[in-house]
Coordinates of C-alpha atoms in Angstrom, one line a residue:
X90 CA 0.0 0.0 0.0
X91 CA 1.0 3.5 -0.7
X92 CA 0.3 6.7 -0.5
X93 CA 0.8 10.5 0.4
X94 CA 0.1 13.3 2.9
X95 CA 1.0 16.6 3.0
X96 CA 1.3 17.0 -0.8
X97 CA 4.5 15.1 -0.8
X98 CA 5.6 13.2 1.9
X99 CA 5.6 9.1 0.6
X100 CA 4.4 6.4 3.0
X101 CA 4.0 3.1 2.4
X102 CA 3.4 -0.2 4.1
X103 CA 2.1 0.1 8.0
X104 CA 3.1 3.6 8.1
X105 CA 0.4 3.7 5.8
X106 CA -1.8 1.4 7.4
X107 CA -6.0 2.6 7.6
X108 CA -5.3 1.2 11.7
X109 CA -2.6 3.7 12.4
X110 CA -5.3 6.3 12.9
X111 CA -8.7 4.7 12.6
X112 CA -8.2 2.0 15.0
X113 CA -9.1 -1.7 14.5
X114 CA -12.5 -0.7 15.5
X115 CA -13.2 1.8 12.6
X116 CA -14.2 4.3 15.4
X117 CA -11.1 6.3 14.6
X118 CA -9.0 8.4 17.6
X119 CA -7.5 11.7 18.1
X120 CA -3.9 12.9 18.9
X121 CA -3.8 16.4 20.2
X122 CA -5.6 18.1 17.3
X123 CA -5.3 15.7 14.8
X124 CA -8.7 13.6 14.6
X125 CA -9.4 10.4 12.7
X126 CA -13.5 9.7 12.3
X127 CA -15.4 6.9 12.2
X128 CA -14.9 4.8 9.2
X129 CA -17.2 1.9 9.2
X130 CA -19.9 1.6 7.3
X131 CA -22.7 2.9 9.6
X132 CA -21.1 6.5 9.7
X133 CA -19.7 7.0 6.3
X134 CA -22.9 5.7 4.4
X135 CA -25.4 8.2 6.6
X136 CA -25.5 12.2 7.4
X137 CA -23.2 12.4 10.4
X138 CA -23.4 14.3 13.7
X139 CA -20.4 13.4 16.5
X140 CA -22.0 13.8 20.1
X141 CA -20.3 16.1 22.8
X142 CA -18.9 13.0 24.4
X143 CA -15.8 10.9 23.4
X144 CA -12.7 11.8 21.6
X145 CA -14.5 13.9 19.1
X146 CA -16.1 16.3 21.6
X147 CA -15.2 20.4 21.6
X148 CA -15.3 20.3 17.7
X149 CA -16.5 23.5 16.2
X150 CA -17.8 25.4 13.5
X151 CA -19.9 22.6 11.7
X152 CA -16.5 20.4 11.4
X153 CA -18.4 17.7 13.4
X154 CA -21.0 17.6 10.2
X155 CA -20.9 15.7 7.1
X156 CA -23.0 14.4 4.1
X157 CA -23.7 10.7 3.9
X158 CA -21.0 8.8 1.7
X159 CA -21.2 7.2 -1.8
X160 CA -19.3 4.3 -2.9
X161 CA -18.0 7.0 -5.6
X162 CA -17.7 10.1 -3.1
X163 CA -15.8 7.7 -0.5
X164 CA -13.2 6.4 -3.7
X165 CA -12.5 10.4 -3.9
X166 CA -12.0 11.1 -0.5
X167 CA -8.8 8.1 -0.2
X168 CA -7.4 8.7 -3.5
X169 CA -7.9 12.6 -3.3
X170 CA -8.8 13.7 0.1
X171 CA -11.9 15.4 -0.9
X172 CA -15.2 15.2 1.0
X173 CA -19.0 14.7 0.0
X174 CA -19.3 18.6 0.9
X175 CA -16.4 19.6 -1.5
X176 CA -14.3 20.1 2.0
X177 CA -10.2 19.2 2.0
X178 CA -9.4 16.3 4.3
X179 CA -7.0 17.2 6.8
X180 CA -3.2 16.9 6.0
X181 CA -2.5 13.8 8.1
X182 CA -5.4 12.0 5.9
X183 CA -3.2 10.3 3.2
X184 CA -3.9 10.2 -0.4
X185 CA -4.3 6.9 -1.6
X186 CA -3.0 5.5 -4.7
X187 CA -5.0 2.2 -5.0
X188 CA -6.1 0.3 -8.2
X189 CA -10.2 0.4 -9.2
X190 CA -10.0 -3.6 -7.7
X191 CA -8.2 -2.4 -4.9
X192 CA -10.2 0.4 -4.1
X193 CA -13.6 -1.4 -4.3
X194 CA -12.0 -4.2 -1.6
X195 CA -11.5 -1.4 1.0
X196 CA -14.8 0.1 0.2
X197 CA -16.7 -3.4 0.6
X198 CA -14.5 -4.4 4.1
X199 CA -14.9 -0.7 5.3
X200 CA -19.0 -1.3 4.3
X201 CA -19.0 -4.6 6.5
X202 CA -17.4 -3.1 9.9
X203 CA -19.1 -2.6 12.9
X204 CA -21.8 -3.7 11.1
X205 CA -23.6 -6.0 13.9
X206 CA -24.2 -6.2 17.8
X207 CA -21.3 -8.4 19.5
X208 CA -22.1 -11.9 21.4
X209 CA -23.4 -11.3 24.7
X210 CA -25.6 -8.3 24.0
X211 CA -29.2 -7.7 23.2
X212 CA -31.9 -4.9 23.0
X213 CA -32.5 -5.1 27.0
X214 CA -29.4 -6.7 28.3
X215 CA -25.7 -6.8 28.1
X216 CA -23.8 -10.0 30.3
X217 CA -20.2 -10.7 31.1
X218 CA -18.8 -13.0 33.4
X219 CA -15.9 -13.7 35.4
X220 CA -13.7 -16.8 35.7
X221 CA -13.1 -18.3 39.1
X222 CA -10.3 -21.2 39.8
X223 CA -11.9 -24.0 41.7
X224 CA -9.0 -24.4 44.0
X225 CA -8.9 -20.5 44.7
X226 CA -8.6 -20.0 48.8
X227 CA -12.2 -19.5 49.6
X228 CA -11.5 -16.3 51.0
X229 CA -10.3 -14.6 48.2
X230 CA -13.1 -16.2 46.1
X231 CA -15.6 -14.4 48.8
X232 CA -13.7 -11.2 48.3
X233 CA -13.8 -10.9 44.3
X234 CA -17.5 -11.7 44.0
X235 CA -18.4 -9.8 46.7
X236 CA -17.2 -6.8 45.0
X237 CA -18.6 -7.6 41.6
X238 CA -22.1 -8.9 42.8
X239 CA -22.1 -5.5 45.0
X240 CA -21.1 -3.0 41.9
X241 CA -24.1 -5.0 39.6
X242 CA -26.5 -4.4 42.4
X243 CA -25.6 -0.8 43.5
X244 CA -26.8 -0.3 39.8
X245 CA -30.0 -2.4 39.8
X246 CA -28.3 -4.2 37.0
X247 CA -29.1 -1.2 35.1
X248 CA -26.8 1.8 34.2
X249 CA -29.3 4.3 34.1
X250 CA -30.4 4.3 36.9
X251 CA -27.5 6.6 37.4
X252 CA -28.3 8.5 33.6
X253 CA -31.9 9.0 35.8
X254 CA -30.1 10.9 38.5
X255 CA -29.0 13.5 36.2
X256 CA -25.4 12.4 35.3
X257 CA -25.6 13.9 31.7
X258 CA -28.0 16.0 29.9
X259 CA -28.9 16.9 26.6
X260 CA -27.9 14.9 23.7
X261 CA -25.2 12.5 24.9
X262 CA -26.9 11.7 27.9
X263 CA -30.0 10.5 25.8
X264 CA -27.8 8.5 23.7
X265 CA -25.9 7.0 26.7
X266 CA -29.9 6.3 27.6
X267 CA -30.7 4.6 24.8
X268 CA -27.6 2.7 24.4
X269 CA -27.5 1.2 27.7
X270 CA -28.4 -1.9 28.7
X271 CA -28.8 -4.1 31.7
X272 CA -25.9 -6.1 33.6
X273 CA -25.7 -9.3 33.8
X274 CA -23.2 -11.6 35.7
X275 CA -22.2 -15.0 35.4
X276 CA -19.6 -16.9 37.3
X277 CA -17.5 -19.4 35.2
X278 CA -16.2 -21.7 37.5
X279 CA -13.1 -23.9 36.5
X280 CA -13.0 -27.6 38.0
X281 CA -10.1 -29.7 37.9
X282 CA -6.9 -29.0 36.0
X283 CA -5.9 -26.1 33.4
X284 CA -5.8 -28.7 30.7
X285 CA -9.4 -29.7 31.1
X286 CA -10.5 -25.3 31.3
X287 CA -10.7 -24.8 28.0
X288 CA -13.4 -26.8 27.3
X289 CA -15.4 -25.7 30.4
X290 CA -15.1 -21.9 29.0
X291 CA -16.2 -23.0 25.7
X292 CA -19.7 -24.5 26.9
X293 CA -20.0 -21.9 29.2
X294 CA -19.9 -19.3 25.8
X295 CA -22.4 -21.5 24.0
X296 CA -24.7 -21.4 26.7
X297 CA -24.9 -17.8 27.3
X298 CA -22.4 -15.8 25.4
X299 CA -20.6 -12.7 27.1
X300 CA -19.2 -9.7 25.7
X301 CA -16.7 -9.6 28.3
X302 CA -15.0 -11.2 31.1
X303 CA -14.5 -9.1 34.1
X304 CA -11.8 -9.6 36.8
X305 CA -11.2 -13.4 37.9
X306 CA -9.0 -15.2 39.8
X307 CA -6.7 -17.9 39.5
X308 CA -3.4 -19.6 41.5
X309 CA -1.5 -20.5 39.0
X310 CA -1.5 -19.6 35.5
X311 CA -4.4 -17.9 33.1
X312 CA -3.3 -19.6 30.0
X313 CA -6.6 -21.5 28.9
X314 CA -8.7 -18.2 29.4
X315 CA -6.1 -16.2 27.6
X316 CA -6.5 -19.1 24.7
X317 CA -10.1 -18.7 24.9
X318 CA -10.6 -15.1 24.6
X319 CA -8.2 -14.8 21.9
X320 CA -9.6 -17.4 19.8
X321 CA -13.4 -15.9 20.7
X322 CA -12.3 -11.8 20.9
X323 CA -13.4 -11.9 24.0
X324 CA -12.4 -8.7 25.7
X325 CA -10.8 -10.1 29.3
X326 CA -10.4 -7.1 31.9
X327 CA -7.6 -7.5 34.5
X328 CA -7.8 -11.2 36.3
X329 CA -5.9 -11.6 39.6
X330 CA -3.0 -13.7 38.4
X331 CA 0.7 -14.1 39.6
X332 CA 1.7 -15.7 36.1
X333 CA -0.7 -13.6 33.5
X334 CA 0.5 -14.7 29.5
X335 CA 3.1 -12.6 28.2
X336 CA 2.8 -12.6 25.0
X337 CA 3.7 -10.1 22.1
X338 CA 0.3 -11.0 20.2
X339 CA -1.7 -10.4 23.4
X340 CA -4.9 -8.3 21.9
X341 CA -8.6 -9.5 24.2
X342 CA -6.8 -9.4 27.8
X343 CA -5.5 -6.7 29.6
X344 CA -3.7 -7.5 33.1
X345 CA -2.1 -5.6 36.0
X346 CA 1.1 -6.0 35.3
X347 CA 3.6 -9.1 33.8
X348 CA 3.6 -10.4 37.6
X349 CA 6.6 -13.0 38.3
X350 CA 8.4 -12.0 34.5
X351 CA 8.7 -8.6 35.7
X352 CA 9.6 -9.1 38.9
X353 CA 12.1 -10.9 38.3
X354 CA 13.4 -8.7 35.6
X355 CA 13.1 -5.9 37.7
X356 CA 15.9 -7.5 40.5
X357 CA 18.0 -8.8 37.5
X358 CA 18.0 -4.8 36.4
X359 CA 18.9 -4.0 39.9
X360 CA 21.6 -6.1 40.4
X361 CA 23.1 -5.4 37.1
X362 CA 23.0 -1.9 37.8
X363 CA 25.3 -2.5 41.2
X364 CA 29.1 -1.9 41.1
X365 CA 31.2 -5.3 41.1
X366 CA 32.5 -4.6 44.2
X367 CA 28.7 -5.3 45.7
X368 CA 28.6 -8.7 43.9
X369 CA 31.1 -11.0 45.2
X370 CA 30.1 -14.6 45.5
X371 CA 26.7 -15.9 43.8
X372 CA 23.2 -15.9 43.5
X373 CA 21.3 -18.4 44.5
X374 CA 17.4 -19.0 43.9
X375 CA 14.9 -20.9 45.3
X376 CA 12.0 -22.4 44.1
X377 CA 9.7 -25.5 44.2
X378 CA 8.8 -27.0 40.9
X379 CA 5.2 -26.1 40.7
X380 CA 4.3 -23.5 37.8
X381 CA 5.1 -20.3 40.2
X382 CA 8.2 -21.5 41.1
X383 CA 9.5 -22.7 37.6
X384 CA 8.3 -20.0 35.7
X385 CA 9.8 -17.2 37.6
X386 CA 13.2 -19.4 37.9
X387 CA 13.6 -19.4 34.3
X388 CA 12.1 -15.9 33.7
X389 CA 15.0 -14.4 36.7
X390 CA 17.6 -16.7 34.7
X391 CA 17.0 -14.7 31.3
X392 CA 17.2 -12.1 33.1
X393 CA 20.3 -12.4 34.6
X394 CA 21.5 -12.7 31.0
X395 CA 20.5 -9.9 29.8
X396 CA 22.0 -8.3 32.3
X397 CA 25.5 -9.6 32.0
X398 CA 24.9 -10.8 36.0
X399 CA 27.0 -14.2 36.1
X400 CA 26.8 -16.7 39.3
X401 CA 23.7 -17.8 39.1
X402 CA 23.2 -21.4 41.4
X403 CA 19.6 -23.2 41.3
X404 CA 18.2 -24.9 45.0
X405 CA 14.8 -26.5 44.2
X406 CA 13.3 -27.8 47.5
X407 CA 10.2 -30.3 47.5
X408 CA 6.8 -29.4 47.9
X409 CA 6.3 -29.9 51.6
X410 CA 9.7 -29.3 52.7
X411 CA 10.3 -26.4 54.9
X412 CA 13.2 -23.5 55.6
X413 CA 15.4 -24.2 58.6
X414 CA 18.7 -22.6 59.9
X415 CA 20.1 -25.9 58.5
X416 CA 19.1 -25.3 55.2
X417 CA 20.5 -21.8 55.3
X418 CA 23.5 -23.0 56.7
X419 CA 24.2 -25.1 54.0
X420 CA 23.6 -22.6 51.1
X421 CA 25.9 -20.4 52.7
X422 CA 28.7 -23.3 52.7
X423 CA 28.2 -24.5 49.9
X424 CA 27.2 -21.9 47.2
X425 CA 29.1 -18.2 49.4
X426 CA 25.9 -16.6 48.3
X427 CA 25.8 -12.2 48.1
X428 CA 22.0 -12.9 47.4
X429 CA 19.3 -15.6 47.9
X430 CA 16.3 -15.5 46.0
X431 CA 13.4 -16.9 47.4
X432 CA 10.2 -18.2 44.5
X433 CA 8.3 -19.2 47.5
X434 CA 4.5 -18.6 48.0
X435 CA 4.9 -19.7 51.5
X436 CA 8.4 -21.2 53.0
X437 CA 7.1 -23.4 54.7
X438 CA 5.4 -24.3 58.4
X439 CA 8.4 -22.4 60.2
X440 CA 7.9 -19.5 58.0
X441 CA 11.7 -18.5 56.3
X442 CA 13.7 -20.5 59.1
X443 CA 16.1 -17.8 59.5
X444 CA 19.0 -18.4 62.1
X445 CA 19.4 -15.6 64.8
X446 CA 22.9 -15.6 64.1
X447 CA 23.5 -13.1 61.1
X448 CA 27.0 -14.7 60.2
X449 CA 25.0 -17.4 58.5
X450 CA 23.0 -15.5 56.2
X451 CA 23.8 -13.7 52.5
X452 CA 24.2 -10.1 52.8
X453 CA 20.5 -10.0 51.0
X454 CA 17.5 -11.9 51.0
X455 CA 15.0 -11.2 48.4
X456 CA 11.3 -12.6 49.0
X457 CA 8.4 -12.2 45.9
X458 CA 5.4 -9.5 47.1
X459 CA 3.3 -11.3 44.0
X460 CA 3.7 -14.8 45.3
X461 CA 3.9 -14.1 49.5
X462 CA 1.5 -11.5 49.4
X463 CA 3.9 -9.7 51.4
X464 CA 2.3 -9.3 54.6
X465 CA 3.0 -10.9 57.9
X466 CA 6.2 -12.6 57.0
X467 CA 8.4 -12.9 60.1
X468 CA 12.0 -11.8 60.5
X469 CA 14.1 -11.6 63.5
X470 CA 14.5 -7.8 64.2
X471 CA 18.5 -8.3 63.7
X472 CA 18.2 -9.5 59.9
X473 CA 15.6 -6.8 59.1
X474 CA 18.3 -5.2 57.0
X475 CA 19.1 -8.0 54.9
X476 CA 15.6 -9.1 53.8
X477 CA 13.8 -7.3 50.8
X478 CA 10.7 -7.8 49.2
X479 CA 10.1 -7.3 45.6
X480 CA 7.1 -5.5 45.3
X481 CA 4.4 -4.4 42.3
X482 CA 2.0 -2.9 44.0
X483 CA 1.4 0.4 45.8
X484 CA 4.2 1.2 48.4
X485 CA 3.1 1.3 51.8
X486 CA 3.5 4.6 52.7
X487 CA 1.1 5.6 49.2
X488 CA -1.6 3.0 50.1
X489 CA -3.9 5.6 51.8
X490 CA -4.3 7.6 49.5
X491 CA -3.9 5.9 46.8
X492 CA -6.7 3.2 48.4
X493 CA -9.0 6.0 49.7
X494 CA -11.7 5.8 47.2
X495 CA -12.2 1.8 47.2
X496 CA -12.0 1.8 50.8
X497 CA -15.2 4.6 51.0
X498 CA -16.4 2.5 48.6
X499 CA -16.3 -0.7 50.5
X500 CA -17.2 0.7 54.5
X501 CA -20.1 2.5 52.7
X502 CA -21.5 -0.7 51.7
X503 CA -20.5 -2.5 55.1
X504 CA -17.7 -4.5 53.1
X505 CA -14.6 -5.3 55.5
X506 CA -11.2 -5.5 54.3
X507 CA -10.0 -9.1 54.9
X508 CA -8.2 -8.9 51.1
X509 CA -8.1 -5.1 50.6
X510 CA -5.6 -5.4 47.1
X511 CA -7.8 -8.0 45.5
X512 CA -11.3 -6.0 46.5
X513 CA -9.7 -2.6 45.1
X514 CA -8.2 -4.8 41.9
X515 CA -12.1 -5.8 41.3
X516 CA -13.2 -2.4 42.4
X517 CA -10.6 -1.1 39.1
X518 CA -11.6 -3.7 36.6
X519 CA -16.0 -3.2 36.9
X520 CA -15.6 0.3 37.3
X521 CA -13.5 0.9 34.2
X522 CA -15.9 -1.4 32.6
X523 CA -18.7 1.0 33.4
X524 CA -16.7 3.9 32.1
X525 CA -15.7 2.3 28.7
X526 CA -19.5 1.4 27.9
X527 CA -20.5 4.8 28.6
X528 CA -18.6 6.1 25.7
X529 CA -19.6 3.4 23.5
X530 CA -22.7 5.1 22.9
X531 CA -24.6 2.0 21.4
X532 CA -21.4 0.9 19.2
X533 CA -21.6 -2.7 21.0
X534 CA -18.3 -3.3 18.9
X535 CA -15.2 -5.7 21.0
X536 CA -13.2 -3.3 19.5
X537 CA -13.8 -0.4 20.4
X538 CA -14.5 -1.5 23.7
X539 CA -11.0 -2.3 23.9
X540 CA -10.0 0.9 22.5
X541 CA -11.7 2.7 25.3
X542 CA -10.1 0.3 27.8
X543 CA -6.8 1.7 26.5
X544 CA -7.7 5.1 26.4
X545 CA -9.4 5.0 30.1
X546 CA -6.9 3.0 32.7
X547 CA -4.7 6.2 33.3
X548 CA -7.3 8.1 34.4
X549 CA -9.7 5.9 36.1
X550 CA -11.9 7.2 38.7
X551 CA -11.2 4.0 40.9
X552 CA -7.4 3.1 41.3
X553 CA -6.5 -0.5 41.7
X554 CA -3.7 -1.7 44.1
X555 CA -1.4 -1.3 41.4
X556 CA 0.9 2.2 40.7
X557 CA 1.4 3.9 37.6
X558 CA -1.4 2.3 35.6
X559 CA -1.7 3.7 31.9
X560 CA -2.0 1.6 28.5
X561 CA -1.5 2.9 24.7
X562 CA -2.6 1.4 22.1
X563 CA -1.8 -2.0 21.7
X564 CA -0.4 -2.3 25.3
X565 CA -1.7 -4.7 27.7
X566 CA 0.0 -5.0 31.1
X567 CA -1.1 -1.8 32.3
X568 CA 1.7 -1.4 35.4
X569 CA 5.5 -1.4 34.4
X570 CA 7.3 -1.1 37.2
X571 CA 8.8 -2.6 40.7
X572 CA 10.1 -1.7 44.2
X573 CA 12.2 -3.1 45.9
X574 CA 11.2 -2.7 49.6
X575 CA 13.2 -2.8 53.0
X576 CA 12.2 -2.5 56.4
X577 CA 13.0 0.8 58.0
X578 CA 14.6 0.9 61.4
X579 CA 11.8 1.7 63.7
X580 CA 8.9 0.0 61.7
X581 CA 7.4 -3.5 61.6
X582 CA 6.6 -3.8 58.0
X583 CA 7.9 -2.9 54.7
X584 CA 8.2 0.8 54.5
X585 CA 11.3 1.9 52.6
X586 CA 12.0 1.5 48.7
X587 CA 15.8 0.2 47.5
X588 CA 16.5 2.1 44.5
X589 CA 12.8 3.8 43.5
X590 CA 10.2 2.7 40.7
X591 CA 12.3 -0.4 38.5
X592 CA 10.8 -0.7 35.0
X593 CA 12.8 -3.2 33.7
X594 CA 14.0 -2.8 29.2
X595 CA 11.4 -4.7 27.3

């Protein structure tokens, strides 16, 4: 493909791509002042009016206005740039040079898009669902559905119930009234095995087809839902998962952050990034050989590649078998560790099993917030300075702030907070949800959906437990970043970041 813009300036290939601008969607985008409109078939091939809400809103002086489309008025406007009304296209719209055979292709697909109503929505009601491990700690199960089944009833199951209280008026709040329709929740429950989910999410879409999956929760990995939404476009909205897929085709789900992979890349970047003198002896890591364990092994192991780190030793311990100052006195004679790495999501019944004599320890212990939970670990007030915890989420001293909103939210509704990081995480993923569908504006398209997802995280009303959230286009792991924490002298819980925010080279 190529083409033109600006008179003179040649593109050709993606640089020329329709996508760039108008999105997979069709729905188009802006970029400061450049816009890109709707270009599926329901806007071009009708008189068009952009409502004051969305990307669009603010235009001016009738530029929000155009004739209905032709197939013969749309072949001008991407050859020449030349509108129904006889108006130039703007300078960033390239000028097309496509073949007649060509050309009536592009009109044809750009005819077809958007074109019908995705699964899982109807004229009164629109459903999603949310995935729910079997073996989940029944707790945390409690917690997640408690927040969704909450957010669905503060509504009535019905969104405008809060367009009836005089939310918007005028013209985009009667479109948002029309266009809305009633929730609808359905928990997908997985039984047995990851190997047998796949076909437990498939009959759960042939019974009653979503158009999205909110939240979920899982203990080990995600990969069969990830599967299934890709191979469905099912839009997935952040799922509490340690080991989300990292993939670099990733479109339908969007998750916190890349959990163990970027932890681990985040210490590999921090002890690169230490003077040699810092990094005499080795590193050891340890792990158990469940899916946790050996997938952040291996992902810490690249790491440590990448970052020209050498010394790496591997201790796998059995599933049951516990920390003792035995066990650490035997690392330290055999492997004269600087640093011990601990894939654990719980060490055992005697918690680490750290000596009280420092002079058998590494200089640093390193413990995983994602897999621990990092709260109400033990260690001996004398070896607080050597133990740090590798940590995703908010820091401590940010939490009340940053958690102020979801816990209003939550005492309002006589909610306690028994797992406040998972209940503000659901909290983040329904209410962003909410504020994607409201610019929708009856355009029930996956797409743009997702676009909206994109365009919303940074500046959602409801912050999750995670820092720094923000997506572009095409991103999908919406927090980039890790601390490394340490105690502080005269506190009882990790306080103090090592080396600030860690957002390890992709």
């Amino acid at each position: 493909m190529q083409a033109r813009i600006r008179d003179d300036v040649p593109l050709a290939g993606k640089q020329a791509a329709c996508v760039s601008c108008h999105r997979r969607s069709g729905m188009g985008s802006i970029e400061g002042r450049t816009i890109a409109r709707p270009v599926t078939g329901t806007a071009l091939y009708r008189p068009s009016e952009l409502y004051a809400r969305g990307p669009f809103q603010s235009l001016r002086n009738g530029a929000g206005k155009w004739p209905a489309y032709t197939d013969e008025t749309l072949a001008r406007a991407i050859r020449e740039g030349i509108d129904p009304s006889e108006r130039i296209l703007g300078p960033a719209m390239p000028r097309y040079r496509l073949g007649d055979g060509d050309l009536r292709f592009l009109i044809s697909y750009l005819k077809s898009m958007s074109v019908s109503v995705a699964p899982g929505v109807t004229e009164e009601t629109i459903r999603f669902a949310t995935v729910v491990d079997g073996r989940t700690d029944p707790a945390k199960r409690k917690a997640m559905l408690d927040v969704l089944r909450t957010y669905f009833a503060d509504i009535g199951g019905d969104p405008r119930n809060i367009l009836r209280k005089g939310k918007l008026p005028g013209l985009a709040g009667a479109k948002q009234f029309g266009a809305f329709r009633k929730w609808e929740l359905d928990v997908w429950e997985m039984s047995g095995h990851e190997a047998a989910w796949e076909a437990q999410l498939e009959e759960h879409y042939r019974a009653r087809p979503v158009f999205a999956l909110i939240g979920g929760i899982a203990e080990n990995g995600w990969g069969p839902v990830h599967r299934f939404c890709e191979k469905y476009e099912v839009p997935s909205l952040f799922p509490n998962v340690v080991l989300p897929v990292v993939s670099e085709t990733n479109y339908y789900s969007f998750y916190f952050s890349r959990g163990m992979a970027l932890e681990a890349e985040a210490l590999a970047r921090h002890l690169g990034g230490e003077r040699e003198s810092m990094r005499e002896g080795t590193i050891v890591q340890v792990y158990r050989s469940d899916e946790a364990g050996t997938i952040s092994a291996e992902a810490f192991r690249s790491a440590l590649r990448k970052n020209n780190v050498a010394g790496l030793r591997d201790r796998r311990i059995g599933e049951n078998e516990a920390l003792t100052p035995a066990f650490w006195a035997g690392v330290t004679a055999s492997d004269r560790p600087y640093a011990v790495v601990l894939w654990l999501r719980a060490a055992g019944p005697g918690g680490l099993g750290l000596p009280d004599e420092p002079a058998v320890l590494p200089e640093r212990i390193y413990l995983s917030s994602g897999l621990t939970g990092g709260r109400n670990i033990p260690v001996p007030e004398s070896l607080r300075d050597r133990v740090h915890l590798l940590h995703s989420f908010t820091q401590p001293l940010d939490e009340e702030r940053r958690m102020a909103r979801s816990r209003a939210w939550l005492r309002s509704r006589g909610m306690g907070r028994a797992e406040e990081r998972l209940q503000a995480n659901t909290l983040f993923a329904a209410a962003l949800a909410m504020e994607a569908l409201d610019h929708l504006l009856g355009n029930f398209s996956r797409d743009y959906f997702i676009e909206w997802i994109e365009h919303q995280a940074e500046d959602a009303l409801t912050p999750s437990a995670y820092p720094r959230m923000a997506l572009g286009p095409g991103q999908r792991f919406a927090s980039k970043g890790c601390y490394i924490l340490g105690y502080s002298k005269d506190a009882k819980d990790w306080v103090t970041p090592v080396g600030g925010w860690i957002v390890p080279d992709r």
